[in-house]
Amino acid sequence: MNAAAPTERRRIRRLSAETVERIAAGEVVERPASVVKELVENALDAGAASVVVRLAGGGLDRLEVSDDGDGIPAAELELAVEPHATSKLPPAGPIEEIATLGFRGEALAAIGAVARLRLLSRPPDAELAEGIAVAGGSPAGRFAGPRAPGTTVTVEELFYNTPARRKFLRSAAREQVEVVRTLERLYLARPSVSYRLVTEGGTIAELPAATSLADAAARVLGAGFAEGAFPVAGELPGGRVVGTLGAPSRPAATSTELYLAVNGRPIVSRPLALAVRAAYGDTMPRPRFPTGVLHLEIARDRLDVNVHPTKREVRLSGGRDVEDGLRRVVREALVAADRPAPLRGSAAVSPRAGDARASGRPAEANVPRPASAVLPRQRTLEPPARAGAPAVVAAAAGRPRLELLGSLDALYWIAASDDGLVVVDQHAASERLLFETLLGGGRLARQSLVEPVILRLTAGDRAALAAHAAEVGASGFAVEEFGPGSHRLTAVPSYRGRRAPAEGLVELLRELAGGGRPTLPDGLVARRAASIACHAALRAGDVVERTTIADLLGALDRLPDRPRSCPHGRPIMVSLPRARLDRWFLRSPG
């Protein structure tokens, strides 16, 4: 074995100023959505009541943020685009004293280092707007032009001078989805400000200033959110919390639909989100998460907003006390709202988009189904004389033979095997087979609706639909625009004689917007396939024939790897060997 050749030691050297600027910019500017976030926060700090965002190519080619805030005096334009120059903090600090969302100079300098930037601004007392251009971090001239008081920042050719970073961005449509989600977070943190997002195809998001947090939440989370939502208000160590949260019967598949803000700043905080989830306890199925908006007001001396360059995370002094306090306040609000009894498993999840089952009848898919309608009590463990001959699963060579005896709650199938009993989850089994079909390049069956279902999609849902049109088509859903703010669902996935519900489209869009089924780690393609399969599969409460289940299990058994779990890890079947049954009943093994 040859010894490794010694490597030449490289000297420690200082980086060039240009390289340092690009590294610093990369901490703040990750994609078009992060540019929009920084520029909108600047607008809010300037007192804007209205913000308009315009995109071309999802923001990769061009983006513009206009506001009606205070504007920047012409004499300060050069300073505004310099690093470490700001009006928001005294020269000597201290940085802990900052009460705004960020440093305008820091954001503009970082963006200008990796794009072509033009800033046009007019203070209220100026007669004409004046501007400055920046390219690759260097000023590129002054100009003037007409505009109402306020500021417009135009960013073109993002990452034109760092092509290695640009190639890792997503498609224009998917970057546009991220911009919509960013605006929604900013809106829910400051709902007194109106926002509008305009693209080449027109206005895709209109978020008017809201008179209440509940109204703002309904605009982002969908009109169905208001059904059963309850207010939250209470004292926390060093502050207080107010907000509105969704009913336990209307949970989300991920934690992304719980919006948190601290002192008007949208944040991501896993500890705080977990505290809210813990407050729901067993009133919500375990794999699901609360929805809603919570505003925390925390004393500035207990808050560090400089943990992350983008300031999307914060550190709280005495964070554990705040988490415990938040859990207590949410739990008290939940109890006071007189929530129903704990729900039974994931089958008790009531879809957000309404009771418009895809049965062909017209419906507004914003009316929630009652939880009692989700899980009918289907007891079909009849003896063979009443139920007909049990279906036998055609197992592959060398595999155990199964004889289906009946179903429990139209979800679990009981089967006899050569070695004991087997319990089969019909949703997990059908979901796995659909998942394998999609991964193999297949498309799901589609059934046209006699009468289309009208859907009211949020701005985020519409952006996800545009970004994931191919995935939606492959799933079997067919949807088209139908007037301002409305879409018409004309077809749904069909599987073994069962049609997916119309509300499954909204659930699918929200999962796809977040990258697909979150519990599946095997890549983006697999996560999206898992999301589609989940919403097209047999559901809890679907009454199906024994022969259908037998055919399904036989098809799974014939797959090369013979999967025994659904795409996100739940078992398809659980075996109870005869020896274990004998031990339970104190019998000698026979």
XYZ file of C-alpha atoms in Angstrom:
590
model
C 0.000 0.000 0.000
C 1.542 3.275 -1.069
C 1.712 6.129 1.389
C -0.321 9.184 0.471
C 1.721 11.877 -1.200
C 2.224 14.899 1.070
C 0.123 17.906 0.090
C 1.620 21.353 -0.250
C 0.574 23.634 2.567
C -1.260 26.708 1.361
C -0.599 30.037 3.032
C -3.375 31.931 4.746
C -4.175 34.955 2.610
C -6.605 37.846 2.641
C -9.430 37.693 0.145
C -9.937 40.535 -2.272
C -12.544 43.164 -1.402
C -14.654 42.027 -4.363
C -14.697 38.400 -3.162
C -15.571 39.504 0.380
C -18.493 41.529 -0.956
C -19.855 38.573 -2.916
C -19.586 36.255 0.099
C -21.378 38.786 2.290
C -24.039 39.260 -0.374
C -24.596 35.522 -0.512
C -25.540 35.517 3.159
C -28.460 37.850 2.418
C -29.311 37.264 -1.258
C -30.126 33.619 -1.898
C -32.845 33.875 -4.568
C -35.400 36.376 -5.925
C -37.630 35.822 -2.894
C -34.871 36.936 -0.524
C -34.343 40.088 -2.599
C -38.065 40.832 -2.371
C -38.006 40.234 1.381
C -35.164 42.679 1.950
C -36.656 45.386 -0.279
C -40.151 45.062 1.187
C -38.747 45.268 4.711
C -36.962 48.454 3.681
C -40.297 49.796 2.450
C -41.996 48.932 5.742
C -39.224 50.632 7.703
C -39.804 53.712 5.536
C -43.455 53.813 6.629
C -45.018 52.458 3.430
C -48.759 51.734 3.475
C -48.746 50.101 0.027
C -46.138 47.925 -1.715
C -46.208 46.700 -5.314
C -43.873 43.938 -6.532
C -43.381 43.252 -10.244
C -41.610 40.157 -11.588
C -40.270 39.058 -14.946
C -39.010 35.525 -15.313
C -39.918 34.735 -11.720
C -37.597 37.538 -10.609
C -34.550 35.969 -12.253
C -34.649 38.416 -15.147
C -36.135 41.419 -13.412
C -37.919 42.381 -10.234
C -39.150 45.715 -8.980
C -40.406 46.806 -5.566
C -42.252 50.133 -5.323
C -43.562 51.751 -2.145
C -45.203 54.947 -0.939
C -42.860 55.410 2.016
C -40.733 58.364 3.064
C -38.142 58.118 0.305
C -34.396 58.860 0.386
C -33.010 62.386 -0.027
C -30.915 62.830 -3.173
C -27.832 63.707 -1.123
C -27.929 60.333 0.617
C -28.307 58.045 -2.391
C -24.611 57.121 -2.586
C -24.576 56.310 1.113
C -27.751 54.217 0.755
C -25.981 51.698 -1.498
C -22.762 51.569 0.533
C -22.139 48.700 2.975
C -22.493 49.506 6.659
C -24.277 52.807 6.051
C -27.762 53.221 7.526
C -30.253 55.693 8.953
C -31.553 53.111 11.397
C -28.792 53.087 13.983
C -26.421 55.694 15.476
C -22.824 55.378 14.227
C -21.646 53.997 17.576
C -24.588 51.608 17.961
C -25.369 49.718 20.078
C -26.719 47.202 17.580
C -29.036 45.759 20.232
C -31.002 49.018 20.076
C -32.249 48.460 16.531
C -36.049 48.457 16.346
C -36.472 48.267 12.565
C -36.580 45.232 10.280
C -33.065 45.718 8.961
C -30.412 48.018 7.552
C -31.401 49.558 4.223
C -27.780 50.108 3.205
C -26.812 46.525 3.990
C -29.543 45.037 1.791
C -29.011 47.408 -1.126
C -25.246 46.896 -1.059
C -25.609 43.114 -0.936
C -28.108 43.050 -3.811
C -26.044 45.499 -5.871
C -23.006 43.231 -5.497
C -24.667 40.367 -7.416
C -27.061 42.159 -9.775
C -27.734 45.337 -11.715
C -29.661 47.663 -9.395
C -31.459 50.966 -9.970
C -32.906 52.978 -7.100
C -35.305 55.887 -7.753
C -36.630 57.765 -4.737
C -38.547 60.916 -3.885
C -39.060 62.264 -0.372
C -42.416 64.019 0.225
C -40.798 67.477 0.185
C -38.893 66.949 -3.095
C -40.271 68.043 -6.465
C -38.455 65.388 -8.500
C -37.344 61.815 -7.895
C -33.644 61.114 -8.225
C -31.876 57.805 -8.548
C -28.620 55.883 -8.619
C -27.527 52.807 -10.563
C -25.269 50.045 -9.224
C -23.670 47.177 -11.165
C -21.654 44.432 -9.512
C -21.233 46.480 -6.343
C -19.996 49.690 -7.996
C -22.001 52.903 -8.593
C -22.845 53.267 -12.275
C -24.252 56.776 -12.470
C -27.074 59.044 -11.323
C -30.398 59.765 -13.038
C -33.741 61.468 -12.393
C -37.345 60.713 -13.250
C -40.975 61.274 -12.302
C -42.703 59.326 -9.558
C -44.949 59.958 -6.563
C -43.274 60.210 -3.147
C -41.699 56.885 -2.232
C -39.036 54.532 -3.574
C -38.695 52.113 -6.478
C -35.871 49.585 -6.556
C -35.323 47.625 -9.775
C -33.082 44.552 -9.814
C -32.074 42.939 -13.117
C -29.977 39.919 -14.057
C -29.666 38.495 -10.557
C -26.335 36.649 -10.111
C -25.154 37.714 -13.571
C -21.611 37.943 -12.200
C -21.828 34.723 -10.136
C -23.137 32.164 -12.661
C -22.290 29.220 -10.396
C -24.931 30.419 -7.960
C -27.531 31.229 -10.602
C -27.525 27.695 -12.011
C -28.706 26.316 -8.671
C -31.892 28.383 -8.714
C -35.177 26.738 -9.648
C -37.354 27.430 -12.654
C -38.964 30.840 -13.032
C -42.383 29.474 -12.048
C -41.058 27.883 -8.880
C -39.092 30.964 -7.894
C -42.331 32.868 -8.335
C -44.009 30.536 -5.827
C -41.331 31.441 -3.280
C -41.927 35.157 -3.873
C -45.652 34.687 -3.220
C -44.945 32.771 -0.010
C -42.524 35.485 1.108
C -45.100 38.220 0.509
C -47.703 36.230 2.421
C -45.381 35.940 5.420
C -44.667 39.664 5.329
C -48.377 40.452 4.977
C -49.372 38.332 7.952
C -46.673 39.986 10.053
C -47.883 43.508 9.033
C -51.481 43.122 7.758
C -52.093 46.878 7.976
C -50.048 47.249 4.748
C -51.417 46.311 1.319
C -49.387 44.221 -1.131
C -49.771 43.469 -4.814
C -47.727 41.083 -6.976
C -47.747 41.610 -10.742
C -46.151 39.326 -13.347
C -46.114 39.137 -17.124
C -49.554 37.513 -16.925
C -51.094 40.200 -14.725
C -51.817 40.513 -11.010
C -51.455 37.138 -9.289
C -51.639 38.250 -5.642
C -53.729 41.009 -4.122
C -53.414 41.331 -0.355
C -55.296 44.451 0.781
C -54.725 46.014 4.185
C -56.787 44.033 6.691
C -58.848 45.369 9.568
C -58.205 42.233 11.636
C -55.660 39.453 11.819
C -58.414 36.894 11.262
C -59.336 38.524 7.931
C -55.694 38.560 6.835
C -55.270 34.907 7.816
C -58.319 33.903 5.775
C -56.877 35.606 2.680
C -53.674 33.578 2.904
C -54.924 30.285 4.360
C -58.228 30.206 2.475
C -61.757 31.197 3.398
C -62.316 27.799 5.059
C -59.757 28.676 7.727
C -62.309 30.894 9.500
C -64.548 27.891 10.171
C -63.753 26.948 13.741
C -60.784 29.328 14.071
C -60.329 30.796 17.541
C -58.569 33.896 18.908
C -55.443 33.734 21.056
C -54.346 36.433 23.483
C -52.284 36.330 26.636
C -49.237 37.396 28.575
C -45.794 35.866 28.069
C -42.578 36.313 30.064
C -41.280 39.652 28.829
C -44.170 40.265 26.441
C -47.509 39.020 25.112
C -49.050 37.128 22.191
C -52.138 37.719 20.066
C -53.331 35.808 17.050
C -55.783 33.433 15.501
C -55.416 29.646 15.112
C -57.292 27.045 13.119
C -59.545 24.359 14.540
C -57.908 21.001 15.358
C -60.120 19.422 12.697
C -58.450 21.536 9.996
C -54.725 20.795 10.352
C -51.936 21.031 7.780
C -49.533 18.363 6.563
C -46.517 20.526 7.512
C -45.738 23.320 9.949
C -45.410 25.889 7.133
C -49.005 27.090 7.574
C -48.320 28.350 11.079
C -47.070 31.927 10.645
C -45.074 33.491 13.477
C -44.012 37.105 13.884
C -41.969 38.764 16.621
C -42.293 42.533 16.961
C -43.673 42.751 13.430
C -40.905 40.598 11.922
C -41.859 37.270 10.238
C -39.715 34.518 11.715
C -39.124 30.787 11.599
C -38.817 29.188 15.043
C -38.993 25.441 15.506
C -39.169 25.694 19.337
C -42.108 28.112 19.214
C -43.893 26.058 16.540
C -43.445 22.907 18.644
C -44.855 24.733 21.665
C -47.995 25.585 19.689
C -48.281 21.997 18.438
C -47.898 20.679 21.992
C -50.784 22.884 23.117
C -53.135 21.033 20.758
C -52.139 17.717 22.345
C -54.282 14.778 21.264
C -57.002 16.981 19.763
C -55.031 16.761 16.506
C -53.597 13.698 14.717
C -49.888 13.300 15.384
C -48.514 13.735 11.836
C -50.451 17.000 11.425
C -49.769 20.604 12.428
C -51.768 23.694 13.458
C -52.528 26.535 11.081
C -52.865 30.225 11.835
C -51.012 33.415 12.745
C -49.419 34.430 16.038
C -47.882 37.837 16.809
C -45.457 37.950 19.711
C -44.435 41.260 21.250
C -41.191 40.751 23.162
C -39.119 43.361 25.030
C -36.120 44.336 22.890
C -33.650 43.552 25.660
C -34.822 39.914 25.564
C -34.500 39.583 21.782
C -31.531 39.037 19.458
C -32.490 39.512 15.796
C -28.951 39.162 14.453
C -28.652 35.378 14.808
C -29.098 34.856 11.060
C -27.940 37.159 8.223
C -31.443 37.262 6.764
C -32.950 37.825 10.247
C -35.544 35.106 9.688
C -34.547 33.475 12.975
C -34.346 35.128 16.388
C -32.944 34.191 19.776
C -34.967 34.846 22.915
C -33.501 35.404 26.333
C -35.277 32.901 28.571
C -36.576 31.122 25.508
C -37.815 28.076 27.441
C -40.013 30.296 29.628
C -41.477 31.956 26.522
C -42.172 28.545 24.942
C -43.895 27.299 28.106
C -45.912 30.496 28.304
C -46.959 30.236 24.651
C -48.043 26.622 25.113
C -50.142 27.630 28.139
C -51.814 30.587 26.393
C -52.689 28.555 23.277
C -54.018 25.655 25.365
C -56.246 27.984 27.375
C -57.577 29.570 24.183
C -58.236 26.135 22.684
C -60.188 25.003 25.746
C -62.098 28.284 25.931
C -63.143 27.877 22.314
C -64.985 24.681 23.374
C -63.241 22.400 20.920
C -64.825 18.996 20.239
C -63.522 15.780 21.741
C -60.127 14.434 20.576
C -60.154 13.255 16.976
C -59.501 9.671 16.008
C -56.269 9.346 14.035
C -55.377 10.817 10.665
C -58.741 9.752 9.218
C -60.400 12.500 11.244
C -58.668 15.235 9.256
C -61.279 17.475 7.676
C -59.972 19.030 4.454
C -59.553 22.767 4.309
C -61.191 23.166 0.955
C -64.705 21.971 1.774
C -67.272 19.239 1.328
C -67.241 19.272 -2.468
C -66.640 15.579 -2.961
C -65.936 15.065 -6.634
C -69.352 13.592 -7.336
C -70.209 15.735 -10.312
C -72.441 18.201 -8.472
C -71.415 21.867 -8.507
C -70.053 23.204 -5.240
C -68.056 25.997 -3.734
C -65.045 24.169 -2.318
C -64.676 26.499 0.657
C -67.377 24.983 2.882
C -65.842 22.633 5.446
C -67.171 19.145 5.936
C -68.314 18.249 9.442
C -65.774 16.010 11.140
C -68.466 13.383 11.693
C -68.775 12.929 7.937
C -65.135 12.014 7.511
C -65.096 8.572 9.133
C -68.328 6.571 8.735
C -68.529 3.538 10.985
C -68.315 0.694 8.468
C -68.331 -2.606 10.366
C -68.194 -5.367 7.781
C -66.736 -8.322 9.642
C -69.652 -10.543 8.670
C -69.296 -14.313 8.527
C -68.653 -15.733 5.037
C -72.235 -16.980 4.745
C -73.519 -13.377 4.687
C -70.614 -11.615 3.034
C -69.908 -14.084 0.246
C -66.792 -16.139 -0.293
C -63.672 -14.420 1.092
C -61.319 -13.037 -1.549
C -57.917 -14.661 -1.779
C -54.829 -12.582 -2.584
C -52.905 -14.082 -5.494
C -49.481 -14.079 -3.843
C -46.252 -14.456 -5.781
C -44.294 -17.683 -5.523
C -42.898 -18.248 -2.066
C -45.108 -15.576 -0.449
C -47.807 -16.269 2.165
C -51.381 -16.654 0.965
C -53.923 -14.155 2.360
C -57.672 -14.696 2.712
C -59.574 -11.433 3.276
C -62.222 -11.730 5.986
C -63.668 -8.208 6.127
C -63.009 -4.551 6.935
C -63.076 -2.342 10.014
C -64.174 1.321 9.770
C -63.761 1.205 5.971
C -60.003 1.524 6.476
C -58.477 -1.629 7.948
C -58.868 -5.018 6.290
C -58.555 -8.204 8.319
C -57.035 -11.206 6.546
C -56.122 -14.742 7.530
C -52.674 -15.967 6.570
C -51.045 -19.375 6.855
C -49.406 -18.130 10.059
C -52.116 -16.059 11.769
C -53.870 -12.739 11.143
C -52.868 -9.740 9.022
C -54.296 -6.198 9.265
C -54.066 -4.118 6.056
C -54.391 -0.322 5.767
C -56.281 0.265 2.501
C -55.050 3.871 2.124
C -51.384 2.965 2.650
C -51.644 0.035 0.228
C -53.251 2.019 -2.599
C -50.968 4.999 -1.995
C -47.872 2.806 -2.401
C -49.085 1.297 -5.675
C -49.890 4.746 -7.108
C -46.491 6.009 -5.969
C -44.717 3.181 -7.803
C -46.796 3.896 -10.911
C -45.800 7.562 -10.903
C -42.122 6.846 -10.280
C -42.221 4.507 -13.257
C -43.319 7.357 -15.507
C -47.021 6.554 -15.445
C -50.004 8.873 -15.144
C -53.056 8.356 -12.994
C -56.500 7.718 -14.405
C -58.727 10.778 -14.756
C -62.492 11.028 -14.520
C -64.335 14.029 -15.908
C -66.963 15.658 -13.712
C -70.463 16.035 -15.098
C -70.698 19.391 -13.346
C -67.392 21.142 -12.552
C -66.494 22.211 -9.021
C -65.676 25.896 -8.503
C -62.585 26.499 -6.364
C -61.494 29.715 -4.658
C -57.706 29.446 -4.643
C -55.425 31.697 -2.610
C -52.540 33.567 -4.247
C -50.130 30.901 -3.006
C -52.303 28.127 -4.421
C -52.493 29.856 -7.809
C -48.721 30.319 -7.917
C -48.214 26.647 -7.014
C -50.630 25.629 -9.757
C -48.648 27.604 -12.336
C -45.336 26.200 -11.087
C -46.447 22.572 -10.905
C -48.787 22.285 -13.886
C -47.062 19.091 -15.089
C -47.365 17.384 -11.703
C -51.024 18.394 -11.360
C -51.733 17.016 -14.834
C -49.981 13.749 -14.016
C -52.034 13.454 -10.839
C -55.319 13.327 -12.752
C -56.710 16.724 -11.707
C -57.811 19.060 -14.517
C -58.360 22.672 -13.531
C -58.752 25.926 -15.460
C -59.261 29.616 -14.684
C -62.880 30.644 -14.296
C -63.144 34.372 -13.750
C -61.349 36.610 -11.230
C -60.114 34.623 -8.243
C -61.882 31.417 -9.267
C -60.862 28.156 -10.904
C -62.999 25.377 -12.297
C -62.143 21.751 -11.553
C -63.291 19.611 -14.476
C -61.680 16.232 -13.687
C -60.252 14.374 -10.702
C -58.043 11.310 -10.255
C -59.839 7.994 -10.385
C -58.504 4.838 -8.815
C -60.231 1.451 -8.885
C -63.639 3.036 -9.256
C -63.103 5.726 -6.614
C -62.790 9.425 -7.391
C -60.532 11.685 -5.361
C -62.317 14.557 -3.582
C -62.126 18.037 -5.087
C -60.453 19.439 -1.962
C -57.544 17.089 -2.612
C -56.314 19.528 -5.280
C -55.815 22.327 -2.730
C -54.039 19.964 -0.339
C -51.832 18.740 -3.183
C -50.923 22.281 -4.294
C -49.848 23.245 -0.794
C -47.670 20.175 -0.452
C -46.089 20.726 -3.861
C -45.389 24.367 -2.991
C -43.387 23.117 -0.028
C -41.430 20.593 -2.098
C -43.759 17.632 -1.763
C -44.481 15.114 0.970
C -42.252 16.372 3.809
C -41.664 13.018 5.491
C -40.094 11.460 2.414
C -36.322 12.077 2.244
C -35.613 10.454 -1.124
C -35.370 13.479 -3.394
C -37.732 16.058 -4.854
C -39.184 13.802 -7.579
C -40.095 11.108 -5.050
C -41.603 13.631 -2.620
C -43.852 15.050 -5.337
C -44.883 11.570 -6.466
C -45.737 10.728 -2.845
C -47.893 13.858 -2.553
C -49.824 13.033 -5.707
C -50.290 9.400 -4.677
C -51.530 10.350 -1.223
C -54.296 12.581 -2.539
C -55.418 10.163 -5.251
C -55.388 6.972 -3.141
C -58.280 5.236 -1.415
C -59.167 7.130 1.741
C -60.486 6.278 5.159
C -64.236 5.823 4.762
C -64.119 4.624 1.130
C -66.118 1.392 1.059
C -64.447 -0.984 -1.403
C -64.960 -4.577 -2.460
C -62.817 -7.428 -1.221
C -61.779 -8.264 -4.751
C -60.466 -4.714 -5.190
C -58.270 -4.997 -2.095
C -57.156 -8.473 -3.145
C -56.123 -7.223 -6.595
C -54.313 -4.265 -5.043
C -52.314 -6.420 -2.613
C -51.518 -8.880 -5.371
C -50.153 -6.078 -7.563
C -48.000 -4.809 -4.683
C -46.670 -8.312 -4.029
C -45.582 -8.615 -7.647
C -43.440 -5.464 -7.520
C -39.699 -6.269 -7.613
C -38.902 -4.977 -4.115
C -42.270 -5.995 -2.583
C -42.712 -2.785 -0.552
C -44.304 -3.112 2.856
C -44.809 0.581 3.690
C -46.399 3.627 2.074
C -44.064 6.328 0.649
C -43.824 8.222 3.931
C -43.153 5.201 6.113
C -46.473 3.933 7.506
C -46.823 0.141 7.276
C -49.156 -1.313 4.700
C -49.857 -4.379 6.821
C -49.156 -5.672 10.311
C -48.936 -9.414 11.051
C -50.164 -11.134 14.207
C -48.613 -14.636 14.208
C -50.662 -17.544 15.510
C -48.060 -18.159 18.235
C -48.583 -14.640 19.591
C -52.361 -15.064 19.587
C -51.945 -18.319 21.496
C -49.838 -16.556 24.134
C -52.411 -13.783 24.497
C -55.145 -16.327 25.145
C -52.956 -18.512 27.376
C -53.036 -21.444 24.996
C -50.291 -23.954 24.418
C -48.719 -23.659 20.967
C -50.486 -26.084 18.674
